[in-house]
C-alpha positions as a Markdown table, in Angstrom:
| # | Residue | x | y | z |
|---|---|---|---|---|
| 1 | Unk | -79.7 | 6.4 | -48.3 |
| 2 | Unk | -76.1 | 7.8 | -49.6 |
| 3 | Unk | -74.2 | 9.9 | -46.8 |
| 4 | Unk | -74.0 | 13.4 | -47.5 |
| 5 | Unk | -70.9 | 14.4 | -48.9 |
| 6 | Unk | -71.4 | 18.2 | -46.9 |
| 7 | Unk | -70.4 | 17.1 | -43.4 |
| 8 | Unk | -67.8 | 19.4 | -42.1 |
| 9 | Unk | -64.3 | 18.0 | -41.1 |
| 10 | Unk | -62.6 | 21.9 | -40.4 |
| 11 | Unk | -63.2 | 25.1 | -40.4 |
| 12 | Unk | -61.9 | 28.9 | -40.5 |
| 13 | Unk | -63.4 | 31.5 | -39.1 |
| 14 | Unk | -63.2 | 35.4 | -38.6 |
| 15 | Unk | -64.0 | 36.6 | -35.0 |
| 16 | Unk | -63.9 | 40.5 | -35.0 |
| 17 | Unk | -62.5 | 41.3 | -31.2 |
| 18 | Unk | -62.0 | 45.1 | -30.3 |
| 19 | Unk | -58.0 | 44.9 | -29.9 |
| 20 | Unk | -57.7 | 42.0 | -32.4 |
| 21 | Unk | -58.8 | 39.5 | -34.7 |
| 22 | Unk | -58.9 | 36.1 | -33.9 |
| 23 | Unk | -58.8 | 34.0 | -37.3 |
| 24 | Unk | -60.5 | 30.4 | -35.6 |
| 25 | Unk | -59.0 | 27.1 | -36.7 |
| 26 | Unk | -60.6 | 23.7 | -36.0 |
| 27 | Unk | -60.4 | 20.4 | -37.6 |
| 28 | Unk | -58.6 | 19.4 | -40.5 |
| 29 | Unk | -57.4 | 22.4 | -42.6 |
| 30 | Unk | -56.4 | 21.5 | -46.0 |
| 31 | Unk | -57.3 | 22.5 | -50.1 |
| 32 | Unk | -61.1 | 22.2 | -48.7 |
| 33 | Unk | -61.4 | 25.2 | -46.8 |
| 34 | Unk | -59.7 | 27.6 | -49.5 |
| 35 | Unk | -62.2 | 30.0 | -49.9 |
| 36 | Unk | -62.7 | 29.6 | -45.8 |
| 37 | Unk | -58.9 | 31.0 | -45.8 |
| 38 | Unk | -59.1 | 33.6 | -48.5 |
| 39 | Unk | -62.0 | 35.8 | -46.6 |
| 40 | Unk | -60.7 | 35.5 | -43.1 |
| 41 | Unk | -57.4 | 36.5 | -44.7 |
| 42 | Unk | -59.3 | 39.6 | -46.3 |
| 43 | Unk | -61.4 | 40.9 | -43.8 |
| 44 | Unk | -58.6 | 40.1 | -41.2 |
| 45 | Unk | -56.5 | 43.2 | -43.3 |
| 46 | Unk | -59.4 | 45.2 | -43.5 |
| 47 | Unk | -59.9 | 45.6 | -39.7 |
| 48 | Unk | -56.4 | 46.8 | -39.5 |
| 49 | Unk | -55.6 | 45.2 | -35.7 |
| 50 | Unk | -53.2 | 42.3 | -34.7 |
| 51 | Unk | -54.3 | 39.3 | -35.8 |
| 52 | Unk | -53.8 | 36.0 | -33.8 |
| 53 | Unk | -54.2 | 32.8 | -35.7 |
| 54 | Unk | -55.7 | 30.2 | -33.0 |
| 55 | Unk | -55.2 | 26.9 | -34.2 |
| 56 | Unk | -55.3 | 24.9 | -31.1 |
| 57 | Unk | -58.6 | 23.2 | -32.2 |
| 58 | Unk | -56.6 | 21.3 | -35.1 |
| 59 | Unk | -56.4 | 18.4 | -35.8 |
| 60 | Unk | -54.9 | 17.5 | -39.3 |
| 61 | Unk | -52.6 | 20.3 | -41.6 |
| 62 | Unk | -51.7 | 19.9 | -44.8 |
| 63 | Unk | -49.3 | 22.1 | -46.7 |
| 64 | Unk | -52.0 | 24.0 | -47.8 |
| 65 | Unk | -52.7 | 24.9 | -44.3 |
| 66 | Unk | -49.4 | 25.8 | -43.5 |
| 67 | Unk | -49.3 | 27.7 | -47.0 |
| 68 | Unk | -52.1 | 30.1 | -45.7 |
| 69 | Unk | -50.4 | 30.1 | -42.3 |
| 70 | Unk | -47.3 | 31.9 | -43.9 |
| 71 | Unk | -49.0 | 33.8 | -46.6 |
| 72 | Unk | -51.1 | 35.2 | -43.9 |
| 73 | Unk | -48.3 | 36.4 | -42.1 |
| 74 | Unk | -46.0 | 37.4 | -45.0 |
| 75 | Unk | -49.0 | 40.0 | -46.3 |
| 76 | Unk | -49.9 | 41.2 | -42.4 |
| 77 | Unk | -46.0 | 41.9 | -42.0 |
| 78 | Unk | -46.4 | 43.7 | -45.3 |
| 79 | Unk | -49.4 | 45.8 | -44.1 |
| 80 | Unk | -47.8 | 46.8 | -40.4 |
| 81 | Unk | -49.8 | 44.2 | -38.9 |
| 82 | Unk | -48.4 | 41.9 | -36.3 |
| 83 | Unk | -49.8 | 38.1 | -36.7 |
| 84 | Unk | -49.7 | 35.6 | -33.9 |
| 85 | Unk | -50.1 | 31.9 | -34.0 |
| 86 | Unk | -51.6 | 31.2 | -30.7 |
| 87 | Unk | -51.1 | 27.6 | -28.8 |
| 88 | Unk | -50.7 | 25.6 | -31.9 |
| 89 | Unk | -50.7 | 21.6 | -31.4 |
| 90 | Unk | -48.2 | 19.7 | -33.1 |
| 91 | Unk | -49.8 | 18.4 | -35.4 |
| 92 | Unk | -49.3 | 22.3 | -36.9 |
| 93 | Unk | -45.2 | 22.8 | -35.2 |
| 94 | Unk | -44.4 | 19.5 | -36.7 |
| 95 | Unk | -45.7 | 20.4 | -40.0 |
| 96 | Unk | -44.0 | 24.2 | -39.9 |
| 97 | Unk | -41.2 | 22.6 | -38.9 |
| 98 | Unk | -40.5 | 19.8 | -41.2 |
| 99 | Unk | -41.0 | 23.0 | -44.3 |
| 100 | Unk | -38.7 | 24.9 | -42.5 |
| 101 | Unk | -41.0 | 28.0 | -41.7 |
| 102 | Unk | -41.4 | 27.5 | -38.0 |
| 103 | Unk | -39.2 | 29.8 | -37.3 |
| 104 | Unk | -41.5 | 33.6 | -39.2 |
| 105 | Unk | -43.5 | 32.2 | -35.9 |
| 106 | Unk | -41.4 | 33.7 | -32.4 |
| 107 | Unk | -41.7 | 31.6 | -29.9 |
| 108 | Unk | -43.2 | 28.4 | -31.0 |
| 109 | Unk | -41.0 | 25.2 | -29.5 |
| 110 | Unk | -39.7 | 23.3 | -31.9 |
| 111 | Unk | -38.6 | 19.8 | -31.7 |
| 112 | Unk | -35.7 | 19.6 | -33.7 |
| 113 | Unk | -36.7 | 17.1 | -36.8 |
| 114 | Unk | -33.8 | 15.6 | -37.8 |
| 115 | Unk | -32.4 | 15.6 | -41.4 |
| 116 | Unk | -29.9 | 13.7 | -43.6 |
| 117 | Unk | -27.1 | 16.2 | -42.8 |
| 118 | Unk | -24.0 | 14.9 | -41.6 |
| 119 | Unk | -23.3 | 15.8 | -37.4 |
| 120 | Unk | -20.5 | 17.4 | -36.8 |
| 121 | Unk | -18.3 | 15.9 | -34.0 |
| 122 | Unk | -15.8 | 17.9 | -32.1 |
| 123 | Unk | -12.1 | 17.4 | -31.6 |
| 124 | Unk | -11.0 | 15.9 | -28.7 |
């Protein structure tokens, strides 16, 4: 018997509140779950409410991921909408913060990833 190749990893889903919409994250987001991303992105602008991204159920992000994560903010911003990211795990801050977009999302801690920039030592 060959496994099936169809067994689900991640997912993205819509979930239409009253006040909001809640795009659902679990799992491992990556290039897999493109066409998962593009119509929660869609119908999320078509409600025309705040959206919150929850992504607390993640456990992997690729770029990809975190390329829908701004994109989706960029075009709400664009369209008057604000857009959350809701207890995200670090395996998401680590990966926002290591591209250097943590920061289009307020209030997200942030761990400080160090970089190959010379530190600065004050004068004595």
């Amino acid at each position: 018997m060959t496994p099936s190749k169809t067994t689900t990893t991640g997912g993205i889903t819509l979930l239409e509140q009253p006040d909001s919409s809640v795009v659902d994250m679990w799992g491992e987001i990556d290039v897999a779950l493109r066409s998962e991303a593009s119509a929660a992105l869609a119908n999320a602008l078509d409600r025309d409410v705040p959206v919150v991204i929850d992504t607390s159920k993640v456990t992997f992000m690729d770029s990809t991921g975190i390329a829908f994560l701004v994109q989706f903010y960029t075009i709400g911003s664009e369209e008057g909408l604000q857009v959350s990211l809701r207890n995200p795990p670090t395996v998401v801050t680590d990966v926002l913060e290591m591209l250097g977009v943590i920061d289009i999302f307020p209030g997200l801690p942030t761990h400080h990833v160090e970089h190959d920039e010379p530190q600065h030592q004050s004068a004595v």
